Amino acid sequence: IRKVIRLPKSFFETIVTGTQSVQMDQKLLETIHNISMKKIQNGPSDLGEHSDFMALTKDTKIVDIPYHSIIGNNKGDVPKSEMTDGIVSYNSAHLEGAVSEKIIDGGHSIQETPEAVLELRRILRLHLEKIGDVSADPKGPNT
């Protein structure tokens, strides 16, 4: 995927041109050079097991923000350590401290399933109820 997703050439040219007229420290210049050499990470490569992004954020705690997990599993009735959606393993998808975790039979495009949509609605209603929005009632007129 990394070979397909690239930043536009004009982006790199603008950065390089703009920095040539400004005096900067060496580390910043090296960073800009790496960007101009197209070594910048993209979304899919940032999620790789050995990416700089994952190394930087692996111990980051999510504080004061409720979060939930909806995880796909196409392996059937197996231990969680063996579950996968075909792309992401359960161990990688699992978020410690989540308010809820729903494992749904299916592959990597689990968000397209009716069960995932219903779970998302449940989560959204839960948050609406928490902030006191009356439309959180699934029987109400705003459903």
PDB file of C-alpha atoms in Angstrom:
ATOM      1  CA  ILE A   1       0.000   0.000   0.000  1.00  0.00           C
ATOM      2  CA  ARG A   2       2.872   2.345   0.762  1.00  0.00           C
ATOM      3  CA  LYS A   3       3.896   2.229  -2.909  1.00  0.00           C
ATOM      4  CA  VAL A   4       0.428   3.387  -3.921  1.00  0.00           C
ATOM      5  CA  ILE A   5      -0.113   6.168  -1.369  1.00  0.00           C
ATOM      6  CA  ARG A   6       2.253   9.098  -1.810  1.00  0.00           C
ATOM      7  CA  LEU A   7       2.204  12.773  -1.022  1.00  0.00           C
ATOM      8  CA  PRO A   8       2.132  15.042  -4.081  1.00  0.00           C
ATOM      9  CA  LYS A   9       5.491  16.086  -5.515  1.00  0.00           C
ATOM     10  CA  SER A  10       4.480  19.738  -5.112  1.00  0.00           C
ATOM     11  CA  PHE A  11       4.229  19.194  -1.340  1.00  0.00           C
ATOM     12  CA  PHE A  12       7.875  18.143  -1.141  1.00  0.00           C
ATOM     13  CA  GLU A  13       9.030  20.872  -3.531  1.00  0.00           C
ATOM     14  CA  THR A  14       7.273  23.547  -1.442  1.00  0.00           C
ATOM     15  CA  ILE A  15       8.925  22.349   1.763  1.00  0.00           C
ATOM     16  CA  VAL A  16      12.398  22.168   0.229  1.00  0.00           C
ATOM     17  CA  THR A  17      12.077  25.540  -1.533  1.00  0.00           C
ATOM     18  CA  GLY A  18      10.682  27.231   1.561  1.00  0.00           C
ATOM     19  CA  THR A  19      13.454  25.964   3.802  1.00  0.00           C
ATOM     20  CA  GLN A  20      16.307  26.958   1.538  1.00  0.00           C
ATOM     21  CA  SER A  21      15.811  30.629   2.371  1.00  0.00           C
ATOM     22  CA  VAL A  22      15.494  30.122   6.136  1.00  0.00           C
ATOM     23  CA  GLN A  23      18.325  29.217   8.473  1.00  0.00           C
ATOM     24  CA  MET A  24      17.328  26.126  10.505  1.00  0.00           C
ATOM     25  CA  ASP A  25      18.961  23.697  12.867  1.00  0.00           C
ATOM     26  CA  GLN A  26      20.521  20.550  11.411  1.00  0.00           C
ATOM     27  CA  LYS A  27      17.985  18.071  12.842  1.00  0.00           C
ATOM     28  CA  LEU A  28      15.061  19.944  11.301  1.00  0.00           C
ATOM     29  CA  LEU A  29      16.861  20.129   7.966  1.00  0.00           C
ATOM     30  CA  GLU A  30      17.470  16.359   8.078  1.00  0.00           C
ATOM     31  CA  THR A  31      13.785  15.760   8.823  1.00  0.00           C
ATOM     32  CA  ILE A  32      12.750  17.923   5.897  1.00  0.00           C
ATOM     33  CA  HIS A  33      15.270  16.140   3.695  1.00  0.00           C
ATOM     34  CA  ASN A  34      13.775  12.767   4.692  1.00  0.00           C
ATOM     35  CA  ILE A  35      10.319  14.067   3.829  1.00  0.00           C
ATOM     36  CA  SER A  36      11.554  15.311   0.479  1.00  0.00           C
ATOM     37  CA  MET A  37      13.066  11.878  -0.160  1.00  0.00           C
ATOM     38  CA  LYS A  38       9.555  10.444   0.390  1.00  0.00           C
ATOM     39  CA  LYS A  39      10.514   8.571   3.537  1.00  0.00           C
ATOM     40  CA  ILE A  40       7.519   9.984   5.361  1.00  0.00           C
ATOM     41  CA  GLN A  41       5.129   7.388   6.755  1.00  0.00           C
ATOM     42  CA  ASN A  42       1.562   7.098   5.528  1.00  0.00           C
ATOM     43  CA  GLY A  43      -1.526   5.834   7.351  1.00  0.00           C
ATOM     44  CA  PRO A  44      -1.196   2.134   6.495  1.00  0.00           C
ATOM     45  CA  SER A  45       2.549   1.987   7.146  1.00  0.00           C
ATOM     46  CA  ASP A  46       2.093   3.872  10.436  1.00  0.00           C
ATOM     47  CA  LEU A  47       0.015   0.926  11.656  1.00  0.00           C
ATOM     48  CA  GLY A  48       2.775  -1.585  10.956  1.00  0.00           C
ATOM     49  CA  GLU A  49       4.145  -3.473  13.928  1.00  0.00           C
ATOM     50  CA  HIS A  50       7.591  -1.858  13.640  1.00  0.00           C
ATOM     51  CA  SER A  51       6.597   1.676  12.592  1.00  0.00           C
ATOM     52  CA  ASP A  52       7.979   4.746  14.350  1.00  0.00           C
ATOM     53  CA  PHE A  53       4.406   5.823  15.105  1.00  0.00           C
ATOM     54  CA  MET A  54       3.584   2.560  16.897  1.00  0.00           C
ATOM     55  CA  ALA A  55       6.835   2.685  18.869  1.00  0.00           C
ATOM     56  CA  LEU A  56       6.060   6.253  19.928  1.00  0.00           C
ATOM     57  CA  THR A  57       2.432   5.624  20.922  1.00  0.00           C
ATOM     58  CA  LYS A  58       2.430   2.047  22.239  1.00  0.00           C
ATOM     59  CA  ASP A  59       2.512   3.112  25.896  1.00  0.00           C
ATOM     60  CA  THR A  60       0.254   6.145  25.501  1.00  0.00           C
ATOM     61  CA  LYS A  61      -2.726   5.941  27.832  1.00  0.00           C
ATOM     62  CA  ILE A  62      -6.143   7.207  26.791  1.00  0.00           C
ATOM     63  CA  VAL A  63      -7.245   9.379  29.704  1.00  0.00           C
ATOM     64  CA  ASP A  64     -10.711  10.826  30.393  1.00  0.00           C
ATOM     65  CA  ILE A  65     -12.083   9.746  27.003  1.00  0.00           C
ATOM     66  CA  PRO A  66     -14.478   6.800  26.897  1.00  0.00           C
ATOM     67  CA  TYR A  67     -13.731   4.475  23.999  1.00  0.00           C
ATOM     68  CA  HIS A  68     -15.127   1.210  22.690  1.00  0.00           C
ATOM     69  CA  SER A  69     -13.870  -1.587  20.448  1.00  0.00           C
ATOM     70  CA  ILE A  70     -15.674  -3.368  17.644  1.00  0.00           C
ATOM     71  CA  ILE A  71     -13.450  -6.213  16.494  1.00  0.00           C
ATOM     72  CA  GLY A  72     -13.900  -8.602  13.594  1.00  0.00           C
ATOM     73  CA  ASN A  73     -13.159 -12.315  13.870  1.00  0.00           C
ATOM     74  CA  ASN A  74     -13.252 -14.706  10.930  1.00  0.00           C
ATOM     75  CA  LYS A  75     -11.772 -17.697  12.768  1.00  0.00           C
ATOM     76  CA  GLY A  76     -14.941 -18.884  14.524  1.00  0.00           C
ATOM     77  CA  ASP A  77     -14.962 -20.172  18.093  1.00  0.00           C
ATOM     78  CA  VAL A  78     -11.261 -19.938  18.990  1.00  0.00           C
ATOM     79  CA  PRO A  79      -9.350 -18.403  21.919  1.00  0.00           C
ATOM     80  CA  LYS A  80      -8.958 -14.618  21.653  1.00  0.00           C
ATOM     81  CA  SER A  81      -5.218 -15.024  21.080  1.00  0.00           C
ATOM     82  CA  GLU A  82      -6.035 -16.825  17.804  1.00  0.00           C
ATOM     83  CA  MET A  83      -8.732 -14.411  16.595  1.00  0.00           C
ATOM     84  CA  THR A  84      -8.199 -12.223  13.538  1.00  0.00           C
ATOM     85  CA  ASP A  85     -10.255 -10.354  10.985  1.00  0.00           C
ATOM     86  CA  GLY A  86      -7.869 -11.595   8.317  1.00  0.00           C
ATOM     87  CA  ILE A  87      -5.696  -8.470   8.549  1.00  0.00           C
ATOM     88  CA  VAL A  88      -5.537  -7.442  12.213  1.00  0.00           C
ATOM     89  CA  SER A  89      -5.155  -9.913  15.067  1.00  0.00           C
ATOM     90  CA  TYR A  90      -7.328  -9.645  18.158  1.00  0.00           C
ATOM     91  CA  ASN A  91      -4.239  -8.865  20.262  1.00  0.00           C
ATOM     92  CA  SER A  92      -3.492  -5.885  18.039  1.00  0.00           C
ATOM     93  CA  ALA A  93      -7.104  -4.664  17.854  1.00  0.00           C
ATOM     94  CA  HIS A  94      -7.843  -5.045  21.580  1.00  0.00           C
ATOM     95  CA  LEU A  95      -7.683  -1.798  23.556  1.00  0.00           C
ATOM     96  CA  GLU A  96      -7.159  -2.210  27.276  1.00  0.00           C
ATOM     97  CA  GLY A  97      -9.554  -0.056  29.264  1.00  0.00           C
ATOM     98  CA  ALA A  98     -12.303   0.130  26.645  1.00  0.00           C
ATOM     99  CA  VAL A  99     -15.792   0.737  28.041  1.00  0.00           C
ATOM    100  CA  SER A 100     -17.008  -2.150  25.889  1.00  0.00           C
ATOM    101  CA  GLU A 101     -15.651  -4.605  23.389  1.00  0.00           C
ATOM    102  CA  LYS A 102     -17.811  -6.332  20.787  1.00  0.00           C
ATOM    103  CA  ILE A 103     -16.401  -9.200  18.747  1.00  0.00           C
ATOM    104  CA  ILE A 104     -18.361  -9.763  15.548  1.00  0.00           C
ATOM    105  CA  ASP A 105     -18.092 -12.683  13.134  1.00  0.00           C
ATOM    106  CA  GLY A 106     -16.559 -11.296   9.969  1.00  0.00           C
ATOM    107  CA  GLY A 107     -13.518  -9.950   8.217  1.00  0.00           C
ATOM    108  CA  HIS A 108     -11.638  -6.680   8.062  1.00  0.00           C
ATOM    109  CA  SER A 109     -14.609  -4.719   6.670  1.00  0.00           C
ATOM    110  CA  ILE A 110     -16.691  -5.442   9.764  1.00  0.00           C
ATOM    111  CA  GLN A 111     -18.000  -1.853   9.831  1.00  0.00           C
ATOM    112  CA  GLU A 112     -20.240  -2.753   6.882  1.00  0.00           C
ATOM    113  CA  THR A 113     -22.180  -5.433   8.779  1.00  0.00           C
ATOM    114  CA  PRO A 114     -25.612  -4.818  10.312  1.00  0.00           C
ATOM    115  CA  GLU A 115     -24.349  -6.085  13.676  1.00  0.00           C
ATOM    116  CA  ALA A 116     -21.542  -3.502  13.709  1.00  0.00           C
ATOM    117  CA  VAL A 117     -23.960  -0.705  12.762  1.00  0.00           C
ATOM    118  CA  LEU A 118     -26.270  -1.714  15.621  1.00  0.00           C
ATOM    119  CA  GLU A 119     -23.325  -1.757  18.032  1.00  0.00           C
ATOM    120  CA  LEU A 120     -22.252   1.693  16.873  1.00  0.00           C
ATOM    121  CA  ARG A 121     -25.794   2.979  17.433  1.00  0.00           C
ATOM    122  CA  ARG A 122     -25.759   1.455  20.929  1.00  0.00           C
ATOM    123  CA  ILE A 123     -22.493   3.211  21.721  1.00  0.00           C
ATOM    124  CA  LEU A 124     -23.743   6.550  20.385  1.00  0.00           C
ATOM    125  CA  ARG A 125     -26.969   6.266  22.390  1.00  0.00           C
ATOM    126  CA  LEU A 126     -24.946   5.448  25.492  1.00  0.00           C
ATOM    127  CA  HIS A 127     -22.966   8.663  25.063  1.00  0.00           C
ATOM    128  CA  LEU A 128     -26.099  10.704  24.343  1.00  0.00           C
ATOM    129  CA  GLU A 129     -27.666   9.375  27.528  1.00  0.00           C
ATOM    130  CA  LYS A 130     -24.544  10.290  29.464  1.00  0.00           C
ATOM    131  CA  ILE A 131     -24.729  13.917  28.335  1.00  0.00           C
ATOM    132  CA  GLY A 132     -28.488  14.050  28.938  1.00  0.00           C
ATOM    133  CA  ASP A 133     -29.730  14.238  25.344  1.00  0.00           C
ATOM    134  CA  VAL A 134     -33.353  13.041  25.326  1.00  0.00           C
ATOM    135  CA  SER A 135     -33.023  11.792  21.733  1.00  0.00           C
ATOM    136  CA  ALA A 136     -30.920   8.928  23.081  1.00  0.00           C
ATOM    137  CA  ASP A 137     -34.138   6.970  23.651  1.00  0.00           C
ATOM    138  CA  PRO A 138     -34.381   4.490  20.732  1.00  0.00           C
ATOM    139  CA  LYS A 139     -38.195   4.757  20.913  1.00  0.00           C
ATOM    140  CA  GLY A 140     -38.138   8.538  20.618  1.00  0.00           C
ATOM    141  CA  PRO A 141     -38.921  10.609  17.499  1.00  0.00           C
ATOM    142  CA  ASN A 142     -35.258  11.375  16.753  1.00  0.00           C
ATOM    143  CA  THR A 143     -34.144   7.782  16.227  1.00  0.00           C
TER     144      THR A 143
END
